[in-house]
Structures are given as structure tokens and as C-alpha cells.
Coordinates of C-alpha atoms in Angstrom, one line a residue:
X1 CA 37.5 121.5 146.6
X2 CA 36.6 123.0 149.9
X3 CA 34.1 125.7 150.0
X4 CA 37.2 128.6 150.9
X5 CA 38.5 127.5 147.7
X6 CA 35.4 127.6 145.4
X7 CA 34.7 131.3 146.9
X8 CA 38.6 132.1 145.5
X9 CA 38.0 130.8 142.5
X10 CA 35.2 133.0 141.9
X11 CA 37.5 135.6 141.4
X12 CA 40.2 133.9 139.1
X13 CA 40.5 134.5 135.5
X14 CA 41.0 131.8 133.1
X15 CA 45.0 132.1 133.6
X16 CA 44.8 131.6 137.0
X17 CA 42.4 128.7 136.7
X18 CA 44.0 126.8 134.6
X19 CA 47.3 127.0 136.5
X20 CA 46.0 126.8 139.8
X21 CA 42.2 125.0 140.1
X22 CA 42.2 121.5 140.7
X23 CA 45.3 120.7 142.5
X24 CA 46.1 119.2 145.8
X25 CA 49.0 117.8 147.3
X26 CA 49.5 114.7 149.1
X27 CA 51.6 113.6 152.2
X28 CA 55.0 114.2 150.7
X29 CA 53.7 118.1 149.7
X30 CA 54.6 118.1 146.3
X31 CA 53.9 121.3 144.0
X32 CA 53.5 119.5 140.6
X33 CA 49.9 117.5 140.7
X34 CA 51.4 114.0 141.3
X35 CA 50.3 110.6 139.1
X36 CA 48.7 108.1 141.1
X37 CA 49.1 105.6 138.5
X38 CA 47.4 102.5 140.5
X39 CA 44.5 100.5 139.6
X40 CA 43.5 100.0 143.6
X41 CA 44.0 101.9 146.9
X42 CA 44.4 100.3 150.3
X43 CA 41.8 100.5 153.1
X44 CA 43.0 100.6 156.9
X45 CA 40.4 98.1 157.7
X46 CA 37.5 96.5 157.0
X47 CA 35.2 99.4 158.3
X48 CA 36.5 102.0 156.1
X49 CA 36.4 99.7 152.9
X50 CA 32.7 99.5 154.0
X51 CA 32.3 102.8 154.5
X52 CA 33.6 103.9 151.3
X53 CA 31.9 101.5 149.0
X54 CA 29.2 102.8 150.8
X55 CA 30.0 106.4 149.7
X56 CA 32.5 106.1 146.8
X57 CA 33.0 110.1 147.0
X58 CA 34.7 110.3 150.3
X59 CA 37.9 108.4 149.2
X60 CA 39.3 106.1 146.6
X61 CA 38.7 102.7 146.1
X62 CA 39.6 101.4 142.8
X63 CA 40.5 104.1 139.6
X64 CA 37.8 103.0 137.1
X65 CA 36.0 105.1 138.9
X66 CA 38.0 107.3 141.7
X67 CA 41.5 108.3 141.2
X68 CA 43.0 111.7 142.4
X69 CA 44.7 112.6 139.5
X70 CA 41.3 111.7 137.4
X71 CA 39.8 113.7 140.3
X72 CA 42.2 116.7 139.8
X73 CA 41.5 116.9 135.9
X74 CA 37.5 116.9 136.8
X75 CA 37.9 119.7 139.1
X76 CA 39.9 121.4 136.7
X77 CA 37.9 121.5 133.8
X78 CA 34.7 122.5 135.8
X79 CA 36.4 125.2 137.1
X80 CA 37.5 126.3 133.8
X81 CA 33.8 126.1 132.9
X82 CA 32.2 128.0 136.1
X83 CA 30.4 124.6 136.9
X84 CA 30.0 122.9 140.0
X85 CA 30.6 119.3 139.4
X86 CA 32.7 117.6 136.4
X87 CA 34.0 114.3 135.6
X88 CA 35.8 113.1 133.1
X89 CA 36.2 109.7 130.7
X90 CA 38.2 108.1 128.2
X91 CA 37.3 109.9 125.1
X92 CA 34.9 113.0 124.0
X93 CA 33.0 110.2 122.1
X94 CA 32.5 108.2 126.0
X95 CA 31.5 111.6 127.0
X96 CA 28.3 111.8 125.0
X97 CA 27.7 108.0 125.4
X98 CA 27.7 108.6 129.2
X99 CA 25.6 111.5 129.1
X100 CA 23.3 109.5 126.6
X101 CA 22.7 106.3 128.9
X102 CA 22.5 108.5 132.2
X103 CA 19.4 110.6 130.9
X104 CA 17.3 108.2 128.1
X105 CA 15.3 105.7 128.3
X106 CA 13.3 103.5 125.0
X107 CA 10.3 106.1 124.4
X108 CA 12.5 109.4 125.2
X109 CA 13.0 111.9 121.9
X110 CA 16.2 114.0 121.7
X111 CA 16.6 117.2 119.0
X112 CA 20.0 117.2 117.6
X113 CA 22.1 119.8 115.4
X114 CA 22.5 118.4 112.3
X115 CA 26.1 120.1 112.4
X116 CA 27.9 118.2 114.6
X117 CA 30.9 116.2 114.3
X118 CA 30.1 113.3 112.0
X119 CA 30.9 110.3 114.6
X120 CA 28.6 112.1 117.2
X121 CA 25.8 112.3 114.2
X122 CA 26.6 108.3 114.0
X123 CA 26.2 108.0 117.4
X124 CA 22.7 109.7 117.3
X125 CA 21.5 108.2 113.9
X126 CA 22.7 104.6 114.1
X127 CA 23.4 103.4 117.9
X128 CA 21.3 105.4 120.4
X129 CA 17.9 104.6 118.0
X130 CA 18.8 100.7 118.7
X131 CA 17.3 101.4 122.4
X132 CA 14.0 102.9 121.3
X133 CA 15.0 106.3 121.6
X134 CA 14.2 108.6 118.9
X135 CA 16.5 111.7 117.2
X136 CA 15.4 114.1 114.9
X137 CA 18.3 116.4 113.0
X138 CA 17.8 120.4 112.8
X139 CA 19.9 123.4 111.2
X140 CA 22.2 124.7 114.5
X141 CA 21.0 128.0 113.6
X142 CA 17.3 128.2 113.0
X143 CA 15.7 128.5 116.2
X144 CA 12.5 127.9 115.0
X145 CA 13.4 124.5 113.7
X146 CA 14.3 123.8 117.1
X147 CA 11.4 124.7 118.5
X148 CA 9.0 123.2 115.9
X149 CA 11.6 119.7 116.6
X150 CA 10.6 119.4 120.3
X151 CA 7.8 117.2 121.8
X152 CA 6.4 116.0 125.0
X153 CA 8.9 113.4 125.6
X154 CA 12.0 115.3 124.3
X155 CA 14.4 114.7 127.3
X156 CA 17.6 116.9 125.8
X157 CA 19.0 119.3 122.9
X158 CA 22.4 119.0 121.6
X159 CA 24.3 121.3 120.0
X160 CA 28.0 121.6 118.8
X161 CA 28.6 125.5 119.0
X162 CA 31.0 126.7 117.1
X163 CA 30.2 123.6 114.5
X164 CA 33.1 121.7 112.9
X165 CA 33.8 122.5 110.4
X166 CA 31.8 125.9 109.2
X167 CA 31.9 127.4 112.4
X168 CA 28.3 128.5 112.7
X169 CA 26.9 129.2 116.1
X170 CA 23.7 129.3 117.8
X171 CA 22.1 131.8 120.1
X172 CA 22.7 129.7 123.7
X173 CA 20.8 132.4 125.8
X174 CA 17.6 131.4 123.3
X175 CA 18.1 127.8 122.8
X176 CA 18.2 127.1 127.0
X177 CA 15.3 129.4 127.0
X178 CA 13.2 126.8 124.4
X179 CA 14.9 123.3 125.8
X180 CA 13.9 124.3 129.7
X181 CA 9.9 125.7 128.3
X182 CA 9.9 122.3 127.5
X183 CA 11.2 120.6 130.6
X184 CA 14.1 119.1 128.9
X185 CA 18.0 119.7 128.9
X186 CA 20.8 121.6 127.0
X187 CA 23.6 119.4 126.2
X188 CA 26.4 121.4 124.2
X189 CA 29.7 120.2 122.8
X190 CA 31.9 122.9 123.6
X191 CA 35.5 121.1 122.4
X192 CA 35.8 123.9 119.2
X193 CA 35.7 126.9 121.7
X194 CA 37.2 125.2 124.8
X195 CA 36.4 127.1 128.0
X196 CA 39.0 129.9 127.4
X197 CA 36.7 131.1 124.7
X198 CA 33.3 130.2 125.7
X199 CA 31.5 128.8 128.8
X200 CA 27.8 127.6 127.4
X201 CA 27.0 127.5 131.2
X202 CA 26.6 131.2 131.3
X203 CA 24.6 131.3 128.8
X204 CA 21.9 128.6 130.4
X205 CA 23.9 125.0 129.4
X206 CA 23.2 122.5 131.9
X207 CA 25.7 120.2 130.7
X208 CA 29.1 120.6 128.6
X209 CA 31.1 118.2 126.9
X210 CA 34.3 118.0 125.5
X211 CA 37.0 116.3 123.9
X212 CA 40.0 116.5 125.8
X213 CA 41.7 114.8 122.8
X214 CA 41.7 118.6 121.0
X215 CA 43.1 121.8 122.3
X216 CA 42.6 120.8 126.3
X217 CA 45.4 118.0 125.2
X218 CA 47.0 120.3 122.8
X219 CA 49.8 118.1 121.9
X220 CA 48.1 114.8 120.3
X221 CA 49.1 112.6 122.4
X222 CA 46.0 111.8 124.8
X223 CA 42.3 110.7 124.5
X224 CA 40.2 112.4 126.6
X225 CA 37.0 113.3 127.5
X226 CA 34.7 116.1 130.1
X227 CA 31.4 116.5 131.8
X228 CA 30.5 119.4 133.2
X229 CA 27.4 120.6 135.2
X230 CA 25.8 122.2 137.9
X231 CA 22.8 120.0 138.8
X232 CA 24.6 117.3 141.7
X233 CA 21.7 115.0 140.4
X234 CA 22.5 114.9 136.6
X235 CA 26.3 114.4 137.9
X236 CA 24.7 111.8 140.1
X237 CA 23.3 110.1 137.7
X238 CA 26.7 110.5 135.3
X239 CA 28.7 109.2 138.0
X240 CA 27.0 105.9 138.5
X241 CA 26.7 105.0 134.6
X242 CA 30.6 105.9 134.5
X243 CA 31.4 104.0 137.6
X244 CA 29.2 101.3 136.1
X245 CA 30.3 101.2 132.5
X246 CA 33.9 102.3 133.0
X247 CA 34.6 104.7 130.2
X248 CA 37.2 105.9 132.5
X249 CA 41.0 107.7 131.0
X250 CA 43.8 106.3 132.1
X251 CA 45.8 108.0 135.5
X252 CA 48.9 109.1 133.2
X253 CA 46.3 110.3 130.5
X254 CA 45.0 112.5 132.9
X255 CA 47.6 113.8 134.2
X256 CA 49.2 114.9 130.5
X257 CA 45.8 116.9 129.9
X258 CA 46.2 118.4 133.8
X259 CA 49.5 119.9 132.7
X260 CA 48.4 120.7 129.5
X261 CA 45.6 122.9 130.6
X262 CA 47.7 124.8 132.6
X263 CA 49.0 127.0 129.5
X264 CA 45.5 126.4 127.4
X265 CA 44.6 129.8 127.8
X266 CA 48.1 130.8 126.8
X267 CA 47.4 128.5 123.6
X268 CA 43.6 129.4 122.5
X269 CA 44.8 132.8 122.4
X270 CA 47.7 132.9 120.6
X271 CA 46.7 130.2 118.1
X272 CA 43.4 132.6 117.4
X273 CA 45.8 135.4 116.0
X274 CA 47.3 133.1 113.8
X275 CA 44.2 132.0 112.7
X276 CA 42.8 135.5 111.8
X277 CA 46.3 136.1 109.6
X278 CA 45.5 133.0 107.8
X279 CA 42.3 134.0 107.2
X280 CA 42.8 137.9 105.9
X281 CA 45.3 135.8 103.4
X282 CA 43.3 133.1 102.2
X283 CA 40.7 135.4 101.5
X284 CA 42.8 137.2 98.9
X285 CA 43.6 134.4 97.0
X286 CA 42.1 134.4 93.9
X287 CA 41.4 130.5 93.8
X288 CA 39.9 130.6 97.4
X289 CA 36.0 130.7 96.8
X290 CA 35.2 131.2 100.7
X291 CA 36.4 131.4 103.8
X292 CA 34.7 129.9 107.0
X293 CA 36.0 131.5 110.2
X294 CA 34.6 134.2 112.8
X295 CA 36.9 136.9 111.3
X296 CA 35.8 136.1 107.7
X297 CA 34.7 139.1 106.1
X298 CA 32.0 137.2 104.8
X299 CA 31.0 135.4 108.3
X300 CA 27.1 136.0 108.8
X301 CA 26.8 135.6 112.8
X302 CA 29.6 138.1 114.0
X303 CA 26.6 139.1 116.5
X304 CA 25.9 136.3 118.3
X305 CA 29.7 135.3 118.1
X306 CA 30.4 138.5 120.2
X307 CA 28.6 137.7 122.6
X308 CA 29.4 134.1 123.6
X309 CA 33.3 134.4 122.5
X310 CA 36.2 135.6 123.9
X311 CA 38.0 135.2 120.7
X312 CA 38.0 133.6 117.4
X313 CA 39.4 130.1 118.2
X314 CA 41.8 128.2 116.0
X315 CA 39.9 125.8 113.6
X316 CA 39.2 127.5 110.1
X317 CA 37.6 125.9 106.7
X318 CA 37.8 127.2 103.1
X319 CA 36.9 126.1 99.8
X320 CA 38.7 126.1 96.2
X321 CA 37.5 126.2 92.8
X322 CA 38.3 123.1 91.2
X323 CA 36.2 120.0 93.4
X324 CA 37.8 117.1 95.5
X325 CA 40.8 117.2 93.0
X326 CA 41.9 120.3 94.0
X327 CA 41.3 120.3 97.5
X328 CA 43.2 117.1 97.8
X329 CA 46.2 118.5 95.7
X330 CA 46.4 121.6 98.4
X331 CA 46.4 119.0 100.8
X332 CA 48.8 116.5 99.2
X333 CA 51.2 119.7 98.5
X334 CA 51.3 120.9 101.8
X335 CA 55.0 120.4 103.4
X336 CA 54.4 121.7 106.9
X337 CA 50.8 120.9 108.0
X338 CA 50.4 117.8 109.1
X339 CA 47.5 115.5 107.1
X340 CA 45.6 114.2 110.6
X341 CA 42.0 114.1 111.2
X342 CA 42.5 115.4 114.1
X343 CA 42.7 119.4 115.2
X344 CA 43.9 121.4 118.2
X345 CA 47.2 120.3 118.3
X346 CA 50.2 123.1 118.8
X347 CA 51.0 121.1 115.2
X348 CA 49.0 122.9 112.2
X349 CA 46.8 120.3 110.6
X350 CA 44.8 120.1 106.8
X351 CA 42.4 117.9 106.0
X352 CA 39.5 117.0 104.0
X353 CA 36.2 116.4 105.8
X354 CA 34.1 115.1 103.1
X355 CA 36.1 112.1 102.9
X356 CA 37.6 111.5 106.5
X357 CA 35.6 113.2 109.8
X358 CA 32.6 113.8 108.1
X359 CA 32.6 110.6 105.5
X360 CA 29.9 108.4 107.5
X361 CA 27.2 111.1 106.9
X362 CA 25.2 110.6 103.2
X363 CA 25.9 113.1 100.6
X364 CA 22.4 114.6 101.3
X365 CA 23.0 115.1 104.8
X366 CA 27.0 116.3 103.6
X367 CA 24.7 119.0 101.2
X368 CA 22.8 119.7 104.3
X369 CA 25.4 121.0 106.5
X370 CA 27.9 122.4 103.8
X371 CA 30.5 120.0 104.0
X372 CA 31.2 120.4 100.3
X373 CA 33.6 118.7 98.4
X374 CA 35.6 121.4 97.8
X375 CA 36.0 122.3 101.5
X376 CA 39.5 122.1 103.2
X377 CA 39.5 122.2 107.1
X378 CA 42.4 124.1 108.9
X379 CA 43.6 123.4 112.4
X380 CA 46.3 126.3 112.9
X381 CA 48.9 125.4 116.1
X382 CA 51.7 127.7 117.3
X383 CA 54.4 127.7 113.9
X384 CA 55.1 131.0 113.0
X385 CA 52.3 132.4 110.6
X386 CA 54.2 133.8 108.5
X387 CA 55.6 130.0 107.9
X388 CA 52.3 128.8 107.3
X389 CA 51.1 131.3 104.8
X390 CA 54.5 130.4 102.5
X391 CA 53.3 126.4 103.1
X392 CA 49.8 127.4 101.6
X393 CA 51.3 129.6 99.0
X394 CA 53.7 127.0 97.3
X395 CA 50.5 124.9 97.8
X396 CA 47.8 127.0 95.8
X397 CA 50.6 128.4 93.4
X398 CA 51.6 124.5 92.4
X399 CA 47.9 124.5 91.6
X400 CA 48.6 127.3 88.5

């Protein structure tokens, strides 16, 4: 992106962005971003292969690592996100691990939230302590655990805000504040929000990661994951592991979440509403003990949530009286949410995270964070609310 372009998207809103950043148009001056679906590009000569190998970002040479539709999605996202630089890999999960072997070395410490997704806590607790490095676990939203967590040789914090699937948040602003007192980074997960609804760069991130696979993809059909940042060296850095490693996305998996992110704003929005219905309703059902959600009347950090989102975002968690048997009947009863792990599709999804996203974690560490037996996790998409209020209802009234 040229710099007469980054000074117009300066002024874009997310709409605009999301329709317009990122593309460019080859020879034949197409207006849909084209698929270069190639594993190579040609060189002219002998010189310019040199030259490029030399300096991989001034052309393409081979799409593990350079690829203009990859390209496109990269500048995409960052300019989604406010940031300078992005790139992007074959899965949220290759995200982290690419963020993970670009910054650590055996003897660096990292402090975690003990609320994020329950593959990235495997990640953490079982692989990246293999290579020396150490993790300690910490509530998202007691700053003073944080605080108390970091040491000398802490190199990052990592945070998923808003956590899946409660929904709790953290104060950004004060966590960048205690990660860059001590010299170290703030890495935050950003897939439950997506850029439409919060940008953790404003608020002192200095890298963001996401799953494309969620809401960015929006249609469950693509793996995907983001980097974003502002610091050329950290993307640097990213670059060469990525390049190295190859955690790269396919062209045509690329170019699916390019599209995709074009009506994401559109999305976020709209599925938000629904999720606020859903919510007023649950909470009036007698054998609903709780509701998790930003618009829950009950929801403790409406403060801090006003001032980092736009809205209330689509993923939604509640709990019944009656244990794992009664959250899986709800599930099993359901006839129009889908019974998928995964969330942010346009398709509603149910599941149950104490036996599927969050299953690896030990039943201390489940107590820990809330994931309770009893808990059933929402992903509302773009049926009619009205629809899925009726699919809940037969649900819960089957129940008695």
C-alpha cells in the first residue's frame, strides 16, 4: 500500500475498509481481488531472481511465503485493525505458534490469562514449556495478579479479550501500561471481538491475533489465521519464522476470507442485535440460572466494555439448573442450531465447552475459569431471532 493510500485510509470507517483496503489490480484490471492460485512466480532473469531472494518484499517468489492474494488479506486485516504491518497463516492456532517462536527463547517467562481458549492454554501449558520457556496462568481481570505474575525475564502478556466463553474483559489501556513498565509485550487474541468491535491497538496492543477461521471467515468454510502490528521489527522477525516454518493459508483460502471481510462489519453488527434478543429472553427463563453476555443484566464490567467495544459481539454463554444432563438435552433438542465446536459462522451454533473446546484443561483449572458443567455456549449467526428463540423454547420446554 502506497503512502497516498495509507493517508486515505485514515479517514475510512470500518465499511469502507473492509470493502475497499487491501486490494490491487493486476495487468488485466480486474475489480474483484483476483486468486493467484500458484505455488511459484516466474523471474525475467537471473538478476531479478537474485535480487528478490535478496529482498523477498519487493516481489513474489514462491507462495509459502509471498503471494498477492495472501498479500491482499494481510493488508486487509491490518487495516481493519489501524496497524501498520500484518501477515497472515494457516490457522489462528499457527498464529500464536508464530508469534511464540519469533519472540522466545529457553530462559524467557510469558504471563498468560488463564481464560483463553482451551487449545491456546494447551499450547502454553504443554508445548511451548518443552523449549525452556516458562508460563504462569492469571485471572484476565485482576490486574494485580498481572502485575504480581511478571518478572525480569517476562518477554510478553497474552490475553484473550472478550474471553470465550464468559465474556470477561480486561482493562487494555492498564494492562499495556504494566507489560511495557516491564519491557515486555502485549499479545491479545482479538478473534471474539473482531476488528469491527474492538481494535486492542488503540488501546496500547503491540500485537493482535486472530482466527480467521471465526467471524472474519463467517461462513465455516476456511482456516485462517492474522498478525497484526506496528513495530516493522516484531513483523520482521514474524516474517522470517513464517517464511521459515511455512504456516502459510492456502491462495483460495485467502481469498474466501478477503471476500468475506468485505460485509464483516455488515455481519458483527447485525448478529450483535440478535444476540442481545437472545439474551433479554434467556434471562426470563425460569430454568436459566445465568446469562454471560455484555448486555446481561447481571454482566459485571459494562464499564470497561464501553469503552473498548463498539458493540456487544455475537458469542453468548448461559447455564441451566439441572448439570451436564440438562445442558446436553438443550443441546441434543435443538433443531436449528447447529452442534459445532466452532462459532462465528452466519449459522447459529450450541455447544458444550466443558466437554469439547475447553475439555483438555483439568477440572480445577475448568472451576478456575467458570467453565461449569452446566454452561451452554451460543454462537448466534443471521436466522431470524425470532426463529431462534422458538428453537430454544421447544428446547427448555421438552426439559419440563
Amino acid at each position: 500500500m502506497d503512502k497516498k493510500q495509507k493517508e486515505k485510509n485514515k479517514v475510512w470507517h470500518d465499511r469502507t475498509l473492509a470493502v475497499r483496503s487491501g486490494s490491487s489490480r493486476s495487468q488485466l484490471n480486474e475489480h474483484s481481488q483476483a486468486l493467484f492460485l500458484t505455488s511459484s512466480f516466474v523471474f525475467d532473469n537471473a538478476q531479478q531472481g537474485a535480487d528478490l531472494f535478496a529482498n523477498p518484499d519487493s516481489g513474489n517468489i514462491y507462495s509459502r511465503f509471498t503471494n498477492p492474494t495472501i498479500d491482499a488479506l494481510a493488508k486487509k486485516v491490518a487495516a481493519l485493525e489501524n496497524a501498520e504491518y500484518g501477515l497472515v497463516t494457516s490457522s489462528g492456532m499457527s498464529a500464536i505458534m508464530a508469534v511464540c517462536l519469533s519472540l522466545l527463547k529457553s530462559g524467557d517467562h510469558i504471563v498468560c490469562s488463564r481464560d483463553i481458549f482451551g487449545t491456546s492454554v494447551g499450547l502454553f501449558r504443554d508445548v511451548i514449556t518443552r523449549f525452556g520457556i516458562e508460563v504462569d496462568f492469571v485471572p484476565l481481570n485482576d490486574l494485580s495478579q498481572w502485575q504480581n505474575t511478571i518478572r525480569d525475564n517476562t518477554r510478553f502478556l497474552f490475553c484473550e479479550t472478550p474471553s470465550n466463553p464468559l465474556l470477561e474483559v480486561i482493562d487494555l489501556p492498564a494492562l499495556a501500561k504494566l507489560a511495557h513498565q516491564a519491557n515486555a509485550l502485549l499479545i491479545v487474541d482479538n478473534c471474539v471481538a473482531t476488528p469491527i468491535l474492538q481494535k486492542p491497538i488503540n488501546f496500547g496492543a503491540d500485537i493482535v491475533i486472530h482466527s480467521m477461521t471465526k467471524f472474519m471467515d463467517g461462513g465455516g468454510r476456511c482456516l485462517g489465521g492474522a498478525i497484526v502490528m506496528n513495530d516493522k521489527d516484531i513483523r520482521d522477525k514474524i516474517f522470517s519464522v513464517v517464511r521459515t516454518t511455512g504456516p502459510t493459508p492456502s491462495p483460495f483460502n485467502a481469498w474466501v476470507i478477503f471476500k468475506s471481510l468485505e460485509t464483516l462489519p455488515l455481519r458483527m453488527l447485525e448478529q450483535s442485535k440478535s444476540a442481545e434478543i437472545l439474551v433479554n429472553w434467556l434471562e426470563q427463563q425460569p430454568i436459566v440460572k445465568k446469562v454471560y453476555h455484555p448486555s446481561a443484566t447481571t454482566y459485571a464490567q459494562k464499564e470497561i466494555f464501553n469503552r473498548q467495544m463498539k458493540a456487544s459481539g455475537a458469542l453468548l454463554s448461559f447455564e441451566v439448573e439441572g448439570g451436564k444432563k440438562k445442558a446436553w438435552e438443550i443441546i441434543d433438542d435443538c433443531q436449528l442450531f447447529s452442534r459445532t465446536a466452532n462459532f462465528g459462522d452466519v449459522r447459529s451454533t450450541i455447544c458444550h465447552p466443558a466437554t469439547t473446546t475447553h475439555n483438555r484443561l483439568t477440572q480445577k483449572m475448568r472451576d478456575e475459569v467458570g467453565v461449569s458443567d452446566d454452561l451452554v455456549r451460543l454462537s448466534i449467526g443471521l436466522e431470524d431471532s425470532k426463529d431462534l428463540c422458538e428453537d430454544l423454547a421447544q428446547s427448555l420446554n421438552t426439559l419440563g
